[in-house]
Short mmCIF file of C-alpha atoms and ligand atoms in Angstrom, two decimals:
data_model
loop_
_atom_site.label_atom_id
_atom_site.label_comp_id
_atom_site.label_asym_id
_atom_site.label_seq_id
_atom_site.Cartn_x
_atom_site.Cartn_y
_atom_site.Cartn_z
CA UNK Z 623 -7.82 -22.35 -42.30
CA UNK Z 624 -4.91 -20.54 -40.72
CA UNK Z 625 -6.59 -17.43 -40.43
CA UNK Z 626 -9.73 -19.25 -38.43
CA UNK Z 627 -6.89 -20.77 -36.25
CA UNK Z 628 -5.27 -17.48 -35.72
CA UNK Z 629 -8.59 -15.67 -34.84
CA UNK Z 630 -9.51 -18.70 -32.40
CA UNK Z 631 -6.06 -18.49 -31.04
CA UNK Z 632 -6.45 -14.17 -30.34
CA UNK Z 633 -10.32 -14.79 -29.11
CA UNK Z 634 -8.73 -17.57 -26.29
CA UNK Z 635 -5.92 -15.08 -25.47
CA UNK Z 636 -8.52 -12.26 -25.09
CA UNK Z 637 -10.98 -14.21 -22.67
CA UNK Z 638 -8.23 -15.54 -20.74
CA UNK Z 639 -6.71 -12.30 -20.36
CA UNK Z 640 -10.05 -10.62 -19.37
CA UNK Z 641 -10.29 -13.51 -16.92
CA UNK Z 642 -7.52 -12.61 -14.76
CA UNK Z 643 -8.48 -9.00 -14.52
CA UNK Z 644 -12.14 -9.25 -13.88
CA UNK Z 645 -12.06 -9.40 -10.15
CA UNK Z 646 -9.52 -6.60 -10.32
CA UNK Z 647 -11.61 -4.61 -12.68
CA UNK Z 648 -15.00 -5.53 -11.13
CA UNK Z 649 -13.40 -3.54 -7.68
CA UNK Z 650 -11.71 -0.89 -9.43
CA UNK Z 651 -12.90 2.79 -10.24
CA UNK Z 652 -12.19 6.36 -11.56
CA UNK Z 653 -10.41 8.47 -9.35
CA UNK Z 654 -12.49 10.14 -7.30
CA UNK Z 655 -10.50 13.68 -6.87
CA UNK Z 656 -10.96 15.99 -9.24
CA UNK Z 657 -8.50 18.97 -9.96
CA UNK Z 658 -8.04 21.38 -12.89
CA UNK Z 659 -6.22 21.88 -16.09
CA UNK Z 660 -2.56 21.59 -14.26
CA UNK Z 661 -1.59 19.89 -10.68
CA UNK Z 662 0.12 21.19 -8.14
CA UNK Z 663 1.86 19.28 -6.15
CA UNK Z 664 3.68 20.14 -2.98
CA UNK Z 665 6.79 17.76 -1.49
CA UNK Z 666 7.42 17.86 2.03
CA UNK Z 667 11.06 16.42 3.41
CA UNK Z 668 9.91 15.36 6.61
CA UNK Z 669 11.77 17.02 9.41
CA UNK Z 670 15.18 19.61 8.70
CA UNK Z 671 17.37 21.84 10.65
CA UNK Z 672 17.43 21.34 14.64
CA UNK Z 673 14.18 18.63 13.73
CA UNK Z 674 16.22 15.88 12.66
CA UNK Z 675 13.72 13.21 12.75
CA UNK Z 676 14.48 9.44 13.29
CA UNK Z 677 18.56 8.81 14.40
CA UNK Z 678 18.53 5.29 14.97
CA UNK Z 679 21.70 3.25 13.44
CA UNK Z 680 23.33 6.47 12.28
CA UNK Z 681 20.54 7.66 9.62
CA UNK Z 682 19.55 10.75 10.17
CA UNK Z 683 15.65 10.91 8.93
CA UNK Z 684 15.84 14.76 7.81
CA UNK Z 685 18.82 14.24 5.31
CA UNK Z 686 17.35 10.45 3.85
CA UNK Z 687 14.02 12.29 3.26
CA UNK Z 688 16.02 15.35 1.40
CA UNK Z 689 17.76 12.94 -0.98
CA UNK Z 690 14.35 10.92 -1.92
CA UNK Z 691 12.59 14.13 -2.15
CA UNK Z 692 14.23 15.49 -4.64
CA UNK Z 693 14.39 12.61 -6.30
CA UNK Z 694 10.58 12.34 -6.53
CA UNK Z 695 10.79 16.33 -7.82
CA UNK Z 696 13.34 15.44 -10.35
CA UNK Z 697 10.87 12.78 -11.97
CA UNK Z 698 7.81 14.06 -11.34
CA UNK Z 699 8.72 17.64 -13.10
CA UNK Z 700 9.41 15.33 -16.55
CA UNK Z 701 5.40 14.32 -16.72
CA UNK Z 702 3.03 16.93 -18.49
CA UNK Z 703 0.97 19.67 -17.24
CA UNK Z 704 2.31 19.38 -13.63
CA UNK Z 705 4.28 22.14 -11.20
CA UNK Z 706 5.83 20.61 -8.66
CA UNK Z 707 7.03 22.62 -5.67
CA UNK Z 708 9.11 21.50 -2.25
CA UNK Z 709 8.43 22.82 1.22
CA UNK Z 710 12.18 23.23 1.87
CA UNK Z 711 15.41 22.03 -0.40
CA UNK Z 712 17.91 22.83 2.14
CA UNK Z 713 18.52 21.64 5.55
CA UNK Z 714 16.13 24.05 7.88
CA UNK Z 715 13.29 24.11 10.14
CA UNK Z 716 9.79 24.15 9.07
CA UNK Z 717 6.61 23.92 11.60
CA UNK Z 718 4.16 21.66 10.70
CA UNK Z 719 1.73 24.72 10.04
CA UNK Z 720 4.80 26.30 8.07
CA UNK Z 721 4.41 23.54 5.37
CA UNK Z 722 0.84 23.38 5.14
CA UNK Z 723 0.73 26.95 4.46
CA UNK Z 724 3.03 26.63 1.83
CA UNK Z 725 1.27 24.05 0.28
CA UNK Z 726 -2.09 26.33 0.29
CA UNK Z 727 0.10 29.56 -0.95
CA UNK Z 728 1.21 27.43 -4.29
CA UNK Z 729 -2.58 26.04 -4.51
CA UNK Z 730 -1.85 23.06 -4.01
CA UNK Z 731 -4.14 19.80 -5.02
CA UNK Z 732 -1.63 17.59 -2.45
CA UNK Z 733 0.73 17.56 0.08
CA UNK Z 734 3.21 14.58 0.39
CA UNK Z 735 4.92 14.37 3.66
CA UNK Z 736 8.09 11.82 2.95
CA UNK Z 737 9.54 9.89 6.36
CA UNK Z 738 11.38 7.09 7.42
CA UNK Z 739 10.26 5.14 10.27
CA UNK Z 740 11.33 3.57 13.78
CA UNK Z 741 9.30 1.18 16.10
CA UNK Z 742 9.57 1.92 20.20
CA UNK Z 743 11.39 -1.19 20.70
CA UNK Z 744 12.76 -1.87 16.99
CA UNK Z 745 10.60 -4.52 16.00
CA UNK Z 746 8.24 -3.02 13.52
CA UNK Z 747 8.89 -3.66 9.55
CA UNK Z 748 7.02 -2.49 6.38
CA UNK Z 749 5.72 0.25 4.72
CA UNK Z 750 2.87 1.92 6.09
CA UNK Z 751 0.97 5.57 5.05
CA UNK Z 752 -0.81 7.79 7.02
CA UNK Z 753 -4.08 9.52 5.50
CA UNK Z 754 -6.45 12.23 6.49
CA UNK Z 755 -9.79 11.19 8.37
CA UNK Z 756 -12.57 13.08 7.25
CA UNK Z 757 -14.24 12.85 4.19
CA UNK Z 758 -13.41 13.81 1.05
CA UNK Z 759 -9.66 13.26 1.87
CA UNK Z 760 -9.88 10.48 3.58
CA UNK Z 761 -11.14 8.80 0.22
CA UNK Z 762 -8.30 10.75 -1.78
CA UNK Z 763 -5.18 9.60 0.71
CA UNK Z 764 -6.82 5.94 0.51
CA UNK Z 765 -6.90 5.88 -3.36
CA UNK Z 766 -3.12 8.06 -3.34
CA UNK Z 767 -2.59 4.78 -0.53
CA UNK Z 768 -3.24 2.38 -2.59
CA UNK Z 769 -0.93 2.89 -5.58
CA UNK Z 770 2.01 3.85 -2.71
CA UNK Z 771 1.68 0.47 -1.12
CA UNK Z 772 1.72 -1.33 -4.52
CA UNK Z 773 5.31 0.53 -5.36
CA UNK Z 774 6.11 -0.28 -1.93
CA UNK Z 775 5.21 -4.21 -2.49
CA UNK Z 776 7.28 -4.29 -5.73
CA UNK Z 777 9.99 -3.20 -3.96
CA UNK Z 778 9.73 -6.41 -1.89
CA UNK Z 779 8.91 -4.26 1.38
CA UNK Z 780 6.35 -5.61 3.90
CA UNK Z 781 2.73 -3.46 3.98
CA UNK Z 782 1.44 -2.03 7.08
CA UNK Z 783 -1.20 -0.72 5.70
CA UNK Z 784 -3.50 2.57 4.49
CA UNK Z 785 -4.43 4.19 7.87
CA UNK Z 786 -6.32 7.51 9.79
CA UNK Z 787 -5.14 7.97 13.19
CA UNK Z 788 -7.18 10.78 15.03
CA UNK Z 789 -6.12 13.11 18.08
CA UNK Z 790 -8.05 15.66 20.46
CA UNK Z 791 -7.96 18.07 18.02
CA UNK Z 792 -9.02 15.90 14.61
CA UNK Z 793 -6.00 14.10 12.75
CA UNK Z 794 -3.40 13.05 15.17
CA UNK Z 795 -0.28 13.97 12.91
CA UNK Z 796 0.23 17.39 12.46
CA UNK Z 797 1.01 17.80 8.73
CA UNK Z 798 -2.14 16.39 7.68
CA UNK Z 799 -4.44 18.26 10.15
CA UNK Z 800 -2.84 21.71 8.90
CA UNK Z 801 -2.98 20.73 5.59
CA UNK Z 802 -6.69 19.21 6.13
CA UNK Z 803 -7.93 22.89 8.44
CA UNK Z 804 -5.90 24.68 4.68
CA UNK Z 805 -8.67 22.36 2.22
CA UNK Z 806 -5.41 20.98 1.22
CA UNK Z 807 -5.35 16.30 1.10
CA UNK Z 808 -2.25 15.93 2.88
CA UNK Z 809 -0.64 11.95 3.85
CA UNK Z 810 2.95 10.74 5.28
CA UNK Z 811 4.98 8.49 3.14
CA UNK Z 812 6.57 5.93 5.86
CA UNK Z 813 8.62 4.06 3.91
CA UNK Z 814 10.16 1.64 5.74
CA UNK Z 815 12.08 1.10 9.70
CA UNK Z 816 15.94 2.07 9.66
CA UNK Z 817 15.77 0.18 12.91
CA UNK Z 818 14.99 -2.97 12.00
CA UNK Z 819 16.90 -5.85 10.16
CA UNK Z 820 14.22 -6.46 7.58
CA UNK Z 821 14.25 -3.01 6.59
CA UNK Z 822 17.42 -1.47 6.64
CA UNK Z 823 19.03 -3.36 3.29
CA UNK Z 824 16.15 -1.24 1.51
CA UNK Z 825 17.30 2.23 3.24
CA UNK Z 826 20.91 2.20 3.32
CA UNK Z 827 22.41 3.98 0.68
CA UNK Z 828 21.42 7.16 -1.20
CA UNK Z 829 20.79 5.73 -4.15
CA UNK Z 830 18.47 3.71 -2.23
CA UNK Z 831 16.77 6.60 -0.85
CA UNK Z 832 16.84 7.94 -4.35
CA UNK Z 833 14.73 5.00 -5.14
CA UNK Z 834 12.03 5.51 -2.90
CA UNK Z 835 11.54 9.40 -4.34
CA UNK Z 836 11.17 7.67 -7.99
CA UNK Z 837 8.69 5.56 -6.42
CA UNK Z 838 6.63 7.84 -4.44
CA UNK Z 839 6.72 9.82 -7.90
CA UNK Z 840 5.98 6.80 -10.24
CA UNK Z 841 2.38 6.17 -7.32
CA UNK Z 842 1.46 9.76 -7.96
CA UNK Z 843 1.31 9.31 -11.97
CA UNK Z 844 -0.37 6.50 -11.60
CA UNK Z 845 -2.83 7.99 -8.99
CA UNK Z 846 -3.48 11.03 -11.05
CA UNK Z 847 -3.15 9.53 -14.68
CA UNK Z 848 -0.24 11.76 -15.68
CA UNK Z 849 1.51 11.04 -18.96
CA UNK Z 850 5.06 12.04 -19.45
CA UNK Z 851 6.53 12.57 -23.50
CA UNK Z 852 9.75 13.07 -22.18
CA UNK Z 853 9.55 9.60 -20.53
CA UNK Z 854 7.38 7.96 -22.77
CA UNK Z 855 4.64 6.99 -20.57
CA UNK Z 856 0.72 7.05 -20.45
CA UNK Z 857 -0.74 6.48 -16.96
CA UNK Z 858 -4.09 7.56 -17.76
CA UNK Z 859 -5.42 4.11 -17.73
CA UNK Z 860 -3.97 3.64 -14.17
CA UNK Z 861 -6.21 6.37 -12.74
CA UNK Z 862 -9.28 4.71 -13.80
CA UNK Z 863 -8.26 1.45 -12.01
CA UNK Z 864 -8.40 2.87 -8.47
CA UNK Z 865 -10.07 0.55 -5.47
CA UNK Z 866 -13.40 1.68 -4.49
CA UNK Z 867 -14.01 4.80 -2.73
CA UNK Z 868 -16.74 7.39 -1.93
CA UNK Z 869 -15.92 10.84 -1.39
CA UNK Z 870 -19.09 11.31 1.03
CA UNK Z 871 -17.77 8.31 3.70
CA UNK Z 872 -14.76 7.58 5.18
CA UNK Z 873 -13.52 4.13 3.88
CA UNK Z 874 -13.54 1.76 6.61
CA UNK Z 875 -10.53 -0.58 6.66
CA UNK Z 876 -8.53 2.85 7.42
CA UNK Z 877 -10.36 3.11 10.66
CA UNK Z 878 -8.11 2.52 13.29
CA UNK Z 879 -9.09 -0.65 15.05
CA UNK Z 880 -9.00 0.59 18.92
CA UNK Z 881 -9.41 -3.04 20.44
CA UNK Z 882 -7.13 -6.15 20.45
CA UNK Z 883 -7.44 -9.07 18.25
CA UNK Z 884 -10.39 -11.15 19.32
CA UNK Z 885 -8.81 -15.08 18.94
CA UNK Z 886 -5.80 -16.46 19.26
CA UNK Z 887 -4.94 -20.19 20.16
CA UNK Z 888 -2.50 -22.53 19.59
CA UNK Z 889 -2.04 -26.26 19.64
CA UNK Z 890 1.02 -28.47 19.75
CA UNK Z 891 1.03 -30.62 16.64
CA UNK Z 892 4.40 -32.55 17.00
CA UNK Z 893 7.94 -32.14 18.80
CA UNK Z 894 10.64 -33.48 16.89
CA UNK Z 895 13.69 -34.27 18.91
CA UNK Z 896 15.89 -35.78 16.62
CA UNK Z 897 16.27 -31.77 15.41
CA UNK Z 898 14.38 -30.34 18.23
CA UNK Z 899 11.13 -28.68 15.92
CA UNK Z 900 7.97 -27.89 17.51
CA UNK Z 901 4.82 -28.31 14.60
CA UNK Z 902 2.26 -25.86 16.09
CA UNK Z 903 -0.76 -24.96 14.74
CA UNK Z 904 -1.67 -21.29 15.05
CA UNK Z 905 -5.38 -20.17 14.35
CA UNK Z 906 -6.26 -16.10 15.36
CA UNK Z 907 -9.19 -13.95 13.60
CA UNK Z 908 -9.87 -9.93 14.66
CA UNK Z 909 -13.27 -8.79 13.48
CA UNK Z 910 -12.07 -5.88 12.51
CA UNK Z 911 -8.32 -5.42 11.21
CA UNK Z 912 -6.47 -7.84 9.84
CA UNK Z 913 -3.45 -9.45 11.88
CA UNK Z 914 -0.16 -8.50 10.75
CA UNK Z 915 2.54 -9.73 12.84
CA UNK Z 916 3.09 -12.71 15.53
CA UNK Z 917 6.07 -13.58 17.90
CA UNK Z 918 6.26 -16.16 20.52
CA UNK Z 919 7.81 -16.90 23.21
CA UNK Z 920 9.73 -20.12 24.86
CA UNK Z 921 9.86 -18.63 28.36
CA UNK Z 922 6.15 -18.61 29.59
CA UNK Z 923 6.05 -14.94 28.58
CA UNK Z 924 9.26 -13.47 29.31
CA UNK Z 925 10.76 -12.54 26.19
CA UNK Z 926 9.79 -12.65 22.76
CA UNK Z 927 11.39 -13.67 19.16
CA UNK Z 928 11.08 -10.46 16.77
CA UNK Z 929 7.45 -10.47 14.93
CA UNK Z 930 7.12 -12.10 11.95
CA UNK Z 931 5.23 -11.40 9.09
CA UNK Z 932 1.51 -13.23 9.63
CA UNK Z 933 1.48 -15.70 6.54
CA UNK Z 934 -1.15 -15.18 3.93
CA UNK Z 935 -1.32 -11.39 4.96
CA UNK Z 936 -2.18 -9.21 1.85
CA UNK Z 937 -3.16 -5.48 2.76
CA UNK Z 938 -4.23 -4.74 -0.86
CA UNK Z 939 -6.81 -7.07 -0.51
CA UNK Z 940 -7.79 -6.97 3.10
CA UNK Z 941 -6.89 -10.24 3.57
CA UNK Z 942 -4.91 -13.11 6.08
CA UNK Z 943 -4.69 -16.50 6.96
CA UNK Z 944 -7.07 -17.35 9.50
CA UNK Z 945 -5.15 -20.94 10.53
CA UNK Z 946 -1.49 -21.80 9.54
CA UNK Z 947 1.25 -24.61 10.52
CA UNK Z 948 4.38 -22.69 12.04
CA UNK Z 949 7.72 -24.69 13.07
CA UNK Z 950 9.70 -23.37 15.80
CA UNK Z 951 13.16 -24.41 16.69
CA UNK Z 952 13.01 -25.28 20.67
CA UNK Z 953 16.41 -24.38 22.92
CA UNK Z 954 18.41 -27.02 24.20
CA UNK Z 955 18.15 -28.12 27.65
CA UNK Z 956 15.30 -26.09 28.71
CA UNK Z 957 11.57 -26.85 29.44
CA UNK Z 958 9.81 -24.52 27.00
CA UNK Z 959 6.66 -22.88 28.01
CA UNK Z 960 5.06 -21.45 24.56
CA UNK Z 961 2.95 -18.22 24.13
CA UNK Z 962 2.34 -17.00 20.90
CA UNK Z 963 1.10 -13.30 20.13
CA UNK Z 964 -1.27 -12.10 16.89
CA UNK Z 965 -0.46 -8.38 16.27
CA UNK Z 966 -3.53 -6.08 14.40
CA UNK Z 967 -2.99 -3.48 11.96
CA UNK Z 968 -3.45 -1.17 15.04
CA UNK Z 969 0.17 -3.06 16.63
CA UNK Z 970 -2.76 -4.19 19.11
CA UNK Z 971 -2.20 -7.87 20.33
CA UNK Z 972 -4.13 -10.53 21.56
CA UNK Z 973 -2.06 -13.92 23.57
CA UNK Z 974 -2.63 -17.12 22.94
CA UNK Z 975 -2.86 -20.03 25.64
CA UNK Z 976 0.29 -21.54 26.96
CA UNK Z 977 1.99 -24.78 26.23
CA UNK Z 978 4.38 -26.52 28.30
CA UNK Z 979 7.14 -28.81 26.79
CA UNK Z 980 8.08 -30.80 29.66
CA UNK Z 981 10.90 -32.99 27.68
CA UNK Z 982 14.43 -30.97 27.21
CA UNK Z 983 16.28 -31.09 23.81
CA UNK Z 984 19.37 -32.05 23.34
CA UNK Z 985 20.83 -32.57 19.79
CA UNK Z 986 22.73 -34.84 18.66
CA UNK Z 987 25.87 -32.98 17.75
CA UNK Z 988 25.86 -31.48 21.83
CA UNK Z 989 25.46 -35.44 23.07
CA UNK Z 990 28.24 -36.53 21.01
CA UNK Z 991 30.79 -34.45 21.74
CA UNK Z 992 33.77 -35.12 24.11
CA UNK Z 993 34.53 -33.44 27.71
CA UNK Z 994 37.14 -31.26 25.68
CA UNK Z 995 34.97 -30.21 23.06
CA UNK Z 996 32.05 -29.10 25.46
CA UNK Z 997 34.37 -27.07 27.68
CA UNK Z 998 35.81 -24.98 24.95
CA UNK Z 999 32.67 -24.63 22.58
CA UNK Z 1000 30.40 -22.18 22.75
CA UNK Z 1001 26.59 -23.44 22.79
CA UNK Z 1002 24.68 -21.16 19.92
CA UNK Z 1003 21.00 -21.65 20.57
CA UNK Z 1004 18.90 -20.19 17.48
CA UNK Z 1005 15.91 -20.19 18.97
CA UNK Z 1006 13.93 -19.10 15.81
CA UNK Z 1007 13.89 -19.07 11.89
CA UNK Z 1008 14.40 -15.10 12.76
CA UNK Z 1009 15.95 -13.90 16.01
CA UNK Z 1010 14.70 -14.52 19.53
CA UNK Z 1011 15.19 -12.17 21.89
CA UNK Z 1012 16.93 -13.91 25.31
CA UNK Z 1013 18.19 -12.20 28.02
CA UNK Z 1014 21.38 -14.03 29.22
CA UNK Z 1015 19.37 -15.69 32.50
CA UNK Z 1016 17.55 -17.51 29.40
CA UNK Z 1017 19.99 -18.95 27.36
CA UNK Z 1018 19.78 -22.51 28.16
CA UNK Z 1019 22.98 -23.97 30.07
CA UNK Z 1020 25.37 -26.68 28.63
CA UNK Z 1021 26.46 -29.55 31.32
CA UNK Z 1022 29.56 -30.68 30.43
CA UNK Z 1023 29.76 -33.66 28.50
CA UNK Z 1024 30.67 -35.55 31.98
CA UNK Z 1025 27.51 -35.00 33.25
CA UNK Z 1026 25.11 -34.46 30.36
CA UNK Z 1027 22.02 -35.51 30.98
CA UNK Z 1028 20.47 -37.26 28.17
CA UNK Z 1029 16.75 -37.48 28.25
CA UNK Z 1030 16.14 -40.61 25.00
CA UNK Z 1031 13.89 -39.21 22.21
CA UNK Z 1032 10.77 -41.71 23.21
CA UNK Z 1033 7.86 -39.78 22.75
CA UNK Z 1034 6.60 -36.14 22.15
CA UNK Z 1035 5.59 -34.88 25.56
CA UNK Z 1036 2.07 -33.45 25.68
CA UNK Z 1037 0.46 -34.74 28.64
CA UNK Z 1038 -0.10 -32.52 31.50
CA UNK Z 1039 1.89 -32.88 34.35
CA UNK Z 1040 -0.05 -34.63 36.65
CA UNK Z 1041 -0.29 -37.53 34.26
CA UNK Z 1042 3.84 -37.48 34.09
CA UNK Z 1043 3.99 -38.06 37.87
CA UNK Z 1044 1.40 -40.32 37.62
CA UNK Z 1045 3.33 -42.53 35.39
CA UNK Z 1046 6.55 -42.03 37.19
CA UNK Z 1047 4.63 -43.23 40.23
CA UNK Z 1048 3.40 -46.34 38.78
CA UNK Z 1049 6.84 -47.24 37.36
CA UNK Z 1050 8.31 -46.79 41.04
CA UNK Z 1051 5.98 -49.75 42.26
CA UNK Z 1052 6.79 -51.90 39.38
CA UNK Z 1053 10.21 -51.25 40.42
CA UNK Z 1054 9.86 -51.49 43.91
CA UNK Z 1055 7.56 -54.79 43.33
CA UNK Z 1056 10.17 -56.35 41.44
CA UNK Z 1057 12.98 -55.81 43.75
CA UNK Z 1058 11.06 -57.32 46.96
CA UNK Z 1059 10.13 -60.35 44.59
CA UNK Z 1060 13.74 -60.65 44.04
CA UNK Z 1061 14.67 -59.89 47.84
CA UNK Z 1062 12.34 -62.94 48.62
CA UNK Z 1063 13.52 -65.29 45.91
CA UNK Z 1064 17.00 -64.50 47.08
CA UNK Z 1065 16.43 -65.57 50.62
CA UNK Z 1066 14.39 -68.64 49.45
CA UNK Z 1067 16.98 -70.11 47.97
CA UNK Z 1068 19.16 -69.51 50.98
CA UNK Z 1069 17.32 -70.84 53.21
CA UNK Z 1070 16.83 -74.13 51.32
CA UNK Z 1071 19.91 -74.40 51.38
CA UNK Z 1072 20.56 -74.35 55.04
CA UNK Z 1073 17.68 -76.52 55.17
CA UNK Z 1074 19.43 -79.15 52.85
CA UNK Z 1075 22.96 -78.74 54.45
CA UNK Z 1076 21.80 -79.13 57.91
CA UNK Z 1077 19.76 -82.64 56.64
CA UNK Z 1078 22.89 -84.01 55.21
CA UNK Z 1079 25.04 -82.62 58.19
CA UNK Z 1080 22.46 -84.84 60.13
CA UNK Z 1081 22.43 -87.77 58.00
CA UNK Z 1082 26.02 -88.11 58.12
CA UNK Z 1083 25.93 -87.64 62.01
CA UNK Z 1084 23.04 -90.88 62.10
CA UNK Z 1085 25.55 -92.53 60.09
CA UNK Z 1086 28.85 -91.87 62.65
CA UNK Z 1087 26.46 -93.01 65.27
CA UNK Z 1088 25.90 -96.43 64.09
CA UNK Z 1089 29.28 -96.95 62.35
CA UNK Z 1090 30.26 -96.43 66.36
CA UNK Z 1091 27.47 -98.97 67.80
CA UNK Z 1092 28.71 -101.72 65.39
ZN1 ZN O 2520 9.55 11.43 10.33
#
């Protein structure tokens, strides 16, 4: 009887394990490179010498992508029938072609080109990789992708995605067009932004760039199906489990998308003003990317809060919310116009229609406070669960206490303008209507007074007038 339990109790286990792999498994195949008895692989630190790459915030992009490289050589030399080789371990200039050549002088079966990245205006976050464009590398750098964005994931790092980006003369970035004109499958490792808040707590430190080389390393094995006795590891399975790819096409979510996202709308929900939250709905689609990023803005277009991650988004599996719910914090004191933006995996974006807020906010804790208070305190408006970017014409301005207006939390506002005035207008009459009716009532009753005082005036005359006869 225990033994029939015990077998029931392995067959559930079994079925429900094979349940929540089969749509991974159904997806997955082999790896569709092959190469020979032992790999080669070639690291390239991006940048070196006079090149020194990214400088934002004090990193210096040739030196952090030294440190991880060598950290990906140090682990990748413990798996099994594997030479690794670098395209420079020292601090000095290579050309692009330079390293390619390298690469084909050693054999090699791929190139990894490690970088750090920065955005034009610092708002960019994630990890994102950069493969070759024609076929069969293009299928090779999106398999190699794959496995480097699923390190990057675990790491807790945002995913930009598994991309080709081509140029005049075939690949836009040099490394991998070199490599690519060599018959050598070349991609660029961007880990993450050193210029952006998100990002940096991932990047600061050498042992952090350390890190990423153990990574990038760990995405190879997996991609390849090393094994490693010396570490005590078997990824052999791991290159069987690959996502789909033909080495005769070019895989088509790594086609850059060249036009903007085709929908993007947005609809006011609720304004609370007790803590002055707008509810909007958000709904944006792109036919052929998927959205990434959005930011919005409370100034009609002005200026922009830092882009947030779209919710829902999921690279690996090509996929994003469609419609979500987003709260935003509105500004006190201000009229907020609202624009939202839905970014692509291109950084193409698409705006959405405009809504105006015609009620100001005012919290509590600013109506409360006394004429001393508001003088000396300093108004902090977080304009966003991230951070807005306001130029100082924007921030909205405090009245002092003495002459804060107070506009009573009534109603949400959400009718157009015209029906504001309209109402406004209406309530003048009523006003107006009841202060003649008053006016007249008023000088009624004076006038029957003077009425009734000149009667008795006369009455009392009569009366003199016969008291005198008699
Ligand atoms: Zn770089």
């Amino acid at each position: 009887m225990k033994i029939f339990k015990k077998i029931t109790f392995i067959l559930c286990l079994t079925l429900f394990l094979s349940g929540i792999n089969t749509s991974f498994i159904s997806q997955a195949e082999p790896l569709v490179q092959n190469f020979g008895d032992e790999l080669v692989i070639v690291i390239d630190p991006g940048h070196g010498g006079e090149n020194l790459g990214t400088i934002e915030n004090g990193f210096e992009e040739k030196t952090m992508t030294l440190v991880t490289a060598k950290a990906m050589y140090e682990e990748l030399i413990q798996y099994d029938n594997v030479m690794v080789f670098m395209t420079r371990t020292d601090d000095k200039d290579l050309s692009l072609k330079e390293r390619a050549e390298f690469a084909a002088s050693v054999e090699a079966d791929f190139l990894f080109s490690l970088h750090y990245n920065a955005s034009e205006n610092h708002t960019h976050f994630g990890s994102e990789i950069w493969i070759p464009y024609g076929p069969p590398f293009n299928a090779y750098g999106y398999q190699f992708g794959y496995r480097f964005m699923e390190e990057m994931e675990d790491m807790g790092l945002f995913l930009r995605g598994i991309k080709t980006r081509l140029g005049d003369k075939g690949d836009y970035y040099g490394v991998i067009r070199e490599s690519v004109a060599l018959s050598i499958p070349a991609v660029i490792l961007e880990h993450c932004h050193v210029d952006e808040a998100r990002d940096i707590p991932y990047c600061e430190t050498e042992e952090e760039w350390k890190e990423f080389g153990k990574r990038d390393a760990l995405a190879v094995a997996k991609y390849f199906g090393l094994s490693s006795q010396a570490l005590g590891v078997d990824y052999s399975a791991e290159s069987l489990t690959l996502p789909s790819a033909n080495a005769a096409t070019v895989v088509q979510s790594t086609i850059r998308d060249e036009t903007s996202p085709d929908v993007c709308m947005i609809e006011l929900l609720d304004t609370n003003y007790e803590t002055g939250e707008a509810l909007l709905t958000v709904t944006a689609t792109d036919y052929d990317s998927p959205i990434i990023y959005y930011d919005y803005s409370l100034d009609g277009g002005e200026t922009y809060c830092a882009p947030i991650a779209w919710p829902g988004v999921d690279l690996l599996k090509e996929q994003y919310s469609d419609t979500f719910t987003c709260s935003i914090q509105l500004p006190e004191g201000v009229q907020p116009e609202i624009i939202l933006r839905a970014y692509n995996l291109a950084d193409l974006y698409i705006e959405s229609n405009s809504i105006s807020i015609l009620q100001e906010f005012w919290s509590k804790d600013t109506y409360g406070v006394t004429n001393k208070e508001a003088d000396n305190s300093v108004i902090e408006t977080e304009a966003d669960m991230t951070n807005v970017v306001t130029d100082s014409s924007n921030q909205p301005k405090r009245h002092s206490a003495g002459t804060l207006t107070f506009t009573p939390a009534m109603s949400e506002t959400t009718e157009t303008e015209e029906e504001v005035s309209f109402f406004a207008f209406l309530k003048l009459c009523l006003i107006i209507a009841v202060l003649v009716f008053f006016v007249v009532l008023v000088s009624q009753s004076i006038n029957y007074r003077r009425r009734r005082k000149r009667r008795r005036q006369r009455i009392k005359e009569l009366e003199n007038s016969r008291n005198h006869r008699r």
